[in-house]
PDB file of C-alpha atoms in Angstrom:
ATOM      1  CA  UNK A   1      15.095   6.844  28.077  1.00  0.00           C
ATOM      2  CA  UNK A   2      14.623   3.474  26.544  1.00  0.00           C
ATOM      3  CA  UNK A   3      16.119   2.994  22.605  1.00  0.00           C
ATOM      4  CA  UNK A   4      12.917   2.829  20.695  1.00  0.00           C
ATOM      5  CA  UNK A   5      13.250   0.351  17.768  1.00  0.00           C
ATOM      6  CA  UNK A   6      12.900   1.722  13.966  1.00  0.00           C
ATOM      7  CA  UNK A   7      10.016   2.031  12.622  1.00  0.00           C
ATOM      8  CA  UNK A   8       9.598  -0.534  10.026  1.00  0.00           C
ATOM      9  CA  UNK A   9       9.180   0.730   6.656  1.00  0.00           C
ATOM     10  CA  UNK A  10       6.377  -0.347   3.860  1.00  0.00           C
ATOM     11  CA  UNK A  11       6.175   0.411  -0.164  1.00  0.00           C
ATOM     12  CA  UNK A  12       3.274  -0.324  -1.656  1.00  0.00           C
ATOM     13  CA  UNK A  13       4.099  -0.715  -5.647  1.00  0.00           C
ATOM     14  CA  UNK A  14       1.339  -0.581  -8.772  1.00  0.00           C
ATOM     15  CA  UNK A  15       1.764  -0.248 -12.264  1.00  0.00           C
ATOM     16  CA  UNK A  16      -0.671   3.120 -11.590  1.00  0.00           C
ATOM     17  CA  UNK A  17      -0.654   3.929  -8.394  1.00  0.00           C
ATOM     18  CA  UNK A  18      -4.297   4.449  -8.314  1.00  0.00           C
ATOM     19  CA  UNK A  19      -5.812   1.550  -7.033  1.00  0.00           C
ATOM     20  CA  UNK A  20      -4.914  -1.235  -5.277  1.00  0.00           C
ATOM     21  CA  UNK A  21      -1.321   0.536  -3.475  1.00  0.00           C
ATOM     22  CA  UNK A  22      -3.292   3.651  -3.113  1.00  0.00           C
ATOM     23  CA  UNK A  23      -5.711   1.532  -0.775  1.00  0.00           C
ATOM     24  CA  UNK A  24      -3.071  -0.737   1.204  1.00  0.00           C
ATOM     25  CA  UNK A  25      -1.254   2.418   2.044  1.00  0.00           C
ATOM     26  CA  UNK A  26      -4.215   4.173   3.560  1.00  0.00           C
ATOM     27  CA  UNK A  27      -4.918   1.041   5.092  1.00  0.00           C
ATOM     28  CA  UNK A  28      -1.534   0.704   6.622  1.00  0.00           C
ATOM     29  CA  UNK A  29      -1.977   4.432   7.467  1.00  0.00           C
ATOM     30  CA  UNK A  30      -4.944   4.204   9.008  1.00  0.00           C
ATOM     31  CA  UNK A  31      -4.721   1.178  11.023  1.00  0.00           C
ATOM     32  CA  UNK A  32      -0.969   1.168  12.212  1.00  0.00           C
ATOM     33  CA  UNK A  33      -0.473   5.031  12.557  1.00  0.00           C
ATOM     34  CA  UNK A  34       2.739   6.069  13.290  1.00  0.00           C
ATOM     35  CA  UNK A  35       4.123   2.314  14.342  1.00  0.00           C
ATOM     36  CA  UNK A  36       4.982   2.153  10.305  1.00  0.00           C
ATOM     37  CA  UNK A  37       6.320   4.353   7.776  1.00  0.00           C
ATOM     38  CA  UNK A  38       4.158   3.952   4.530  1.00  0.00           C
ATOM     39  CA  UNK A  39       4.988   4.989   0.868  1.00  0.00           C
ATOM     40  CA  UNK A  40       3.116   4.175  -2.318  1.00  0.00           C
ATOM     41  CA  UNK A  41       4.561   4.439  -5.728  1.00  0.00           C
ATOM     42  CA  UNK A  42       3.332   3.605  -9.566  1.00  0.00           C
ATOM     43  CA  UNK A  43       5.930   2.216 -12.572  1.00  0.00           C
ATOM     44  CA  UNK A  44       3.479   3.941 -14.643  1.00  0.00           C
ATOM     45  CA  UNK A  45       1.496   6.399 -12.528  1.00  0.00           C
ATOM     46  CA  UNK A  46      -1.667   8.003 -13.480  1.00  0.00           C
ATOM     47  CA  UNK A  47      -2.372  11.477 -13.357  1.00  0.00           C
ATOM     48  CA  UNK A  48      -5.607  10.617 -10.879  1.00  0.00           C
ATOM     49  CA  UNK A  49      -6.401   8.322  -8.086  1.00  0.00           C
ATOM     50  CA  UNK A  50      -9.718   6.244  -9.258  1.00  0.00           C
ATOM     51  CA  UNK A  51     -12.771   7.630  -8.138  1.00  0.00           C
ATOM     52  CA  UNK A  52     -14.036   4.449  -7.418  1.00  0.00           C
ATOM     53  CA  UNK A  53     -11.115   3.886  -4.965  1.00  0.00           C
ATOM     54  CA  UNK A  54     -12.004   6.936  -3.513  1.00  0.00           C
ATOM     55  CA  UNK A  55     -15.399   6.005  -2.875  1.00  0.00           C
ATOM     56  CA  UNK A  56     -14.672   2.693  -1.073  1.00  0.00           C
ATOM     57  CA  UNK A  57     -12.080   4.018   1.102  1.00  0.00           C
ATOM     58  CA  UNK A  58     -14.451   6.721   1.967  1.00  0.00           C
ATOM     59  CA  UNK A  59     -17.322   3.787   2.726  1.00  0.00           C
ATOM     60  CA  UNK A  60     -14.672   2.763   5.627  1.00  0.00           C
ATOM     61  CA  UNK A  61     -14.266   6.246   6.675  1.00  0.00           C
ATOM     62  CA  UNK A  62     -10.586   7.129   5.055  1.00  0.00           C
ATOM     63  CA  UNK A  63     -10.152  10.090   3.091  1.00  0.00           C
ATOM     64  CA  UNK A  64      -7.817  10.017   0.403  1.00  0.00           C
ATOM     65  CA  UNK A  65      -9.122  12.391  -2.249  1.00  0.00           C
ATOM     66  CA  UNK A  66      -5.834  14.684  -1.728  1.00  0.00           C
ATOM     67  CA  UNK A  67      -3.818  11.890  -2.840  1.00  0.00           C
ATOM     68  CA  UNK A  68      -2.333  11.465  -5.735  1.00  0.00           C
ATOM     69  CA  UNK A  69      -0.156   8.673  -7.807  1.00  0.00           C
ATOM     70  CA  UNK A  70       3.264   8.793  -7.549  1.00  0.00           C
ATOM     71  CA  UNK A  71       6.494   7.385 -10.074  1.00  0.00           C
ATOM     72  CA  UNK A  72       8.474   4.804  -8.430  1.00  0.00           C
ATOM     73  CA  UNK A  73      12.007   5.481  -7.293  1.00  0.00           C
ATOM     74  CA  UNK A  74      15.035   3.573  -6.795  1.00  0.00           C
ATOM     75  CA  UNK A  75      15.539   5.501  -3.618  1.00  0.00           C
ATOM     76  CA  UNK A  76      11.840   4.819  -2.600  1.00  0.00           C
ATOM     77  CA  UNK A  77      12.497   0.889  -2.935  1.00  0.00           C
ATOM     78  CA  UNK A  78      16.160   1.462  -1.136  1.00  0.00           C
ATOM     79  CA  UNK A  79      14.381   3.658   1.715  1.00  0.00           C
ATOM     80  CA  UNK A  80      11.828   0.480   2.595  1.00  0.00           C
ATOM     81  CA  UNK A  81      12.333  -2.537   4.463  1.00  0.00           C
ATOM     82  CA  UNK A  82       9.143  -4.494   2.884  1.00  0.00           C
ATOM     83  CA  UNK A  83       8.437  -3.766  -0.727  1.00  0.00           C
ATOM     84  CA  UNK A  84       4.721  -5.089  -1.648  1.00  0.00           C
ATOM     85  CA  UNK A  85       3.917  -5.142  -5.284  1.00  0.00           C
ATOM     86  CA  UNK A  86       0.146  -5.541  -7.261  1.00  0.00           C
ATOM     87  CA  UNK A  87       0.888  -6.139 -10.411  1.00  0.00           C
ATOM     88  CA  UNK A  88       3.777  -4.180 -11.441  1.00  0.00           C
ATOM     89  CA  UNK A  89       5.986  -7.630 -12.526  1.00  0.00           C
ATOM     90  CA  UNK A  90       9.457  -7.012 -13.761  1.00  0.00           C
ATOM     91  CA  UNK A  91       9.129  -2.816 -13.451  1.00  0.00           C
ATOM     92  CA  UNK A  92      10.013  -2.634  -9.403  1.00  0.00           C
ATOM     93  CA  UNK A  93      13.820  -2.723  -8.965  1.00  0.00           C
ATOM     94  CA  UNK A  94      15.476  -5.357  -7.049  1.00  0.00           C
ATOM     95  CA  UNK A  95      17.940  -4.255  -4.106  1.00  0.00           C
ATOM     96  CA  UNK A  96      19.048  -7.134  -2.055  1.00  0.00           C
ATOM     97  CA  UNK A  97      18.570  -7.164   1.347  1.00  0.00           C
ATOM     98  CA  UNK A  98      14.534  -6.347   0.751  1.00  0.00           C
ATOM     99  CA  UNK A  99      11.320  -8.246   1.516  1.00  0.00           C
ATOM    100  CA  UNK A 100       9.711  -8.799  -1.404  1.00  0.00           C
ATOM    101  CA  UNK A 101       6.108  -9.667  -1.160  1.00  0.00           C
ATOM    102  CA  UNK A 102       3.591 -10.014  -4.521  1.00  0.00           C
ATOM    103  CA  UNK A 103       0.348  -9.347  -3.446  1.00  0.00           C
ATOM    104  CA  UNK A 104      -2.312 -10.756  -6.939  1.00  0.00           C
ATOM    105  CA  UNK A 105      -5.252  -8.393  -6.224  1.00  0.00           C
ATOM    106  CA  UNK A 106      -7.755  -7.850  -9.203  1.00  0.00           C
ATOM    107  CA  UNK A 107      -7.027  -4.190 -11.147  1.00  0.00           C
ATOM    108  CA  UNK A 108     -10.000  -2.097  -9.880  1.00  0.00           C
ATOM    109  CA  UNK A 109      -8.811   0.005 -13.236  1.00  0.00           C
ATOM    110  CA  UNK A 110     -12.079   0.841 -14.825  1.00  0.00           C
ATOM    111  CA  UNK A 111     -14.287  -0.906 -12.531  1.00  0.00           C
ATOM    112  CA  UNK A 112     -17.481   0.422 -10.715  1.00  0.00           C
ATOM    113  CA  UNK A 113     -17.558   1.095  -6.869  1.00  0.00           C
ATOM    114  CA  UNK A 114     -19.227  -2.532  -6.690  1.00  0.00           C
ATOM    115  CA  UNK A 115     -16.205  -4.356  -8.121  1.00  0.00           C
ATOM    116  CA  UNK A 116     -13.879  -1.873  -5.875  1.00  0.00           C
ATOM    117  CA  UNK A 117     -15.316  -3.361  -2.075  1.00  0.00           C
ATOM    118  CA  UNK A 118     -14.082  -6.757  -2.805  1.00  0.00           C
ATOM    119  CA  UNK A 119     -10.993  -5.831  -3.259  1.00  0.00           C
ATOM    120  CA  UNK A 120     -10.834  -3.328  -0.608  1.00  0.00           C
ATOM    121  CA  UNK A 121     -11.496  -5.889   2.061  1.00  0.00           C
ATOM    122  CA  UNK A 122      -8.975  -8.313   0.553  1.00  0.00           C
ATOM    123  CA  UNK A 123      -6.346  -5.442   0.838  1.00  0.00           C
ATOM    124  CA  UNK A 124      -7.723  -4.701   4.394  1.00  0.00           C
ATOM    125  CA  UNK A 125      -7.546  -8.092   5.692  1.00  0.00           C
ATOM    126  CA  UNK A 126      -4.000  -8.495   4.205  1.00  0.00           C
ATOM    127  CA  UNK A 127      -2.890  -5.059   5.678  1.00  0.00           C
ATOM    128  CA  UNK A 128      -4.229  -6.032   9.254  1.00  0.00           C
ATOM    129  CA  UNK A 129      -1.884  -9.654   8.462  1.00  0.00           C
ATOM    130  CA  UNK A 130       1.117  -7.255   8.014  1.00  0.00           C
ATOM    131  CA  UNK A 131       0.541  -5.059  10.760  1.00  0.00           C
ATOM    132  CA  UNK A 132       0.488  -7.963  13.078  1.00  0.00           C
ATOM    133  CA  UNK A 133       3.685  -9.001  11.994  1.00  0.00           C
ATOM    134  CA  UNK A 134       5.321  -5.623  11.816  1.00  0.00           C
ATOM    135  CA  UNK A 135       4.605  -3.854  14.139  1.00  0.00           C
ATOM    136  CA  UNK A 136       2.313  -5.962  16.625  1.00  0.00           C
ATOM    137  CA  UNK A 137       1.122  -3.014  19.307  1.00  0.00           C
ATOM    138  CA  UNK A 138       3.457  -3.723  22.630  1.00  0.00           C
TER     139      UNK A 138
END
């Protein structure tokens, strides 16, 4: 039976946790599958996922009305090979040996369902970047 690689590993990091990481994670999720473990965490977390958010996702045909924000950990950050951030600055600890990658997204926070799309294909397109890179399928 052949060794079959580790999966890689993906945090998605917001200040809330109810936008922007919310939809790369379903993205990731949804596109990649099983290929790559996906967490999504908040410095600040909110006690709801934006409706909005909701909404758009749903336009694409991903459900993620059961979700809801969660704090970030150390051991989240530790447990991840890549470690995306929207927004969150100087809150996301540092471990070395991490990817690091700042994604600047606009902060759907507040914003109608029209505002939300935009951003929801920027995340999409950036998601289906990373997925090529991560875990291309063989």
């Amino acid at each position: 039976m052949p060794d079959t690689p580790p999966r890689p590993s993906v945090l998605f990091v917001c200040v809330h946790n109810a936008g922007r990481s919310q939809m790369a994670a379903a993205f990731l999720t949804h596109l990649a599958g099983d290929r790559v473990q996906v967490r999504s965490a908040g410095s600040a977390p909110a006690d709801t996922v934006n409706p909005a958010v909701v909404e758009a996702l749903a336009e694409v045909g991903i459900d993620i009305a059961a979700e809801v924000p969660k704090i970030l950990t150390a051991q989240a950050v530790q447990a991840s090979d890549v470690v995306i951030t929207m927004g969150c600055g100087d809150t996301c600890p540092v471990f070395p040996g991490k990817r690091y990658l700042d994604w600047q997204l606009p902060d759907p926070a507040g914003q109608g369902v029209d505002a939300v799309r935009p951003i929801r294909d920027e995340i999409e397109r950036r998601v289906r970047a990373l997925i090529g890179e991560l875990a291309p399928e063989g």
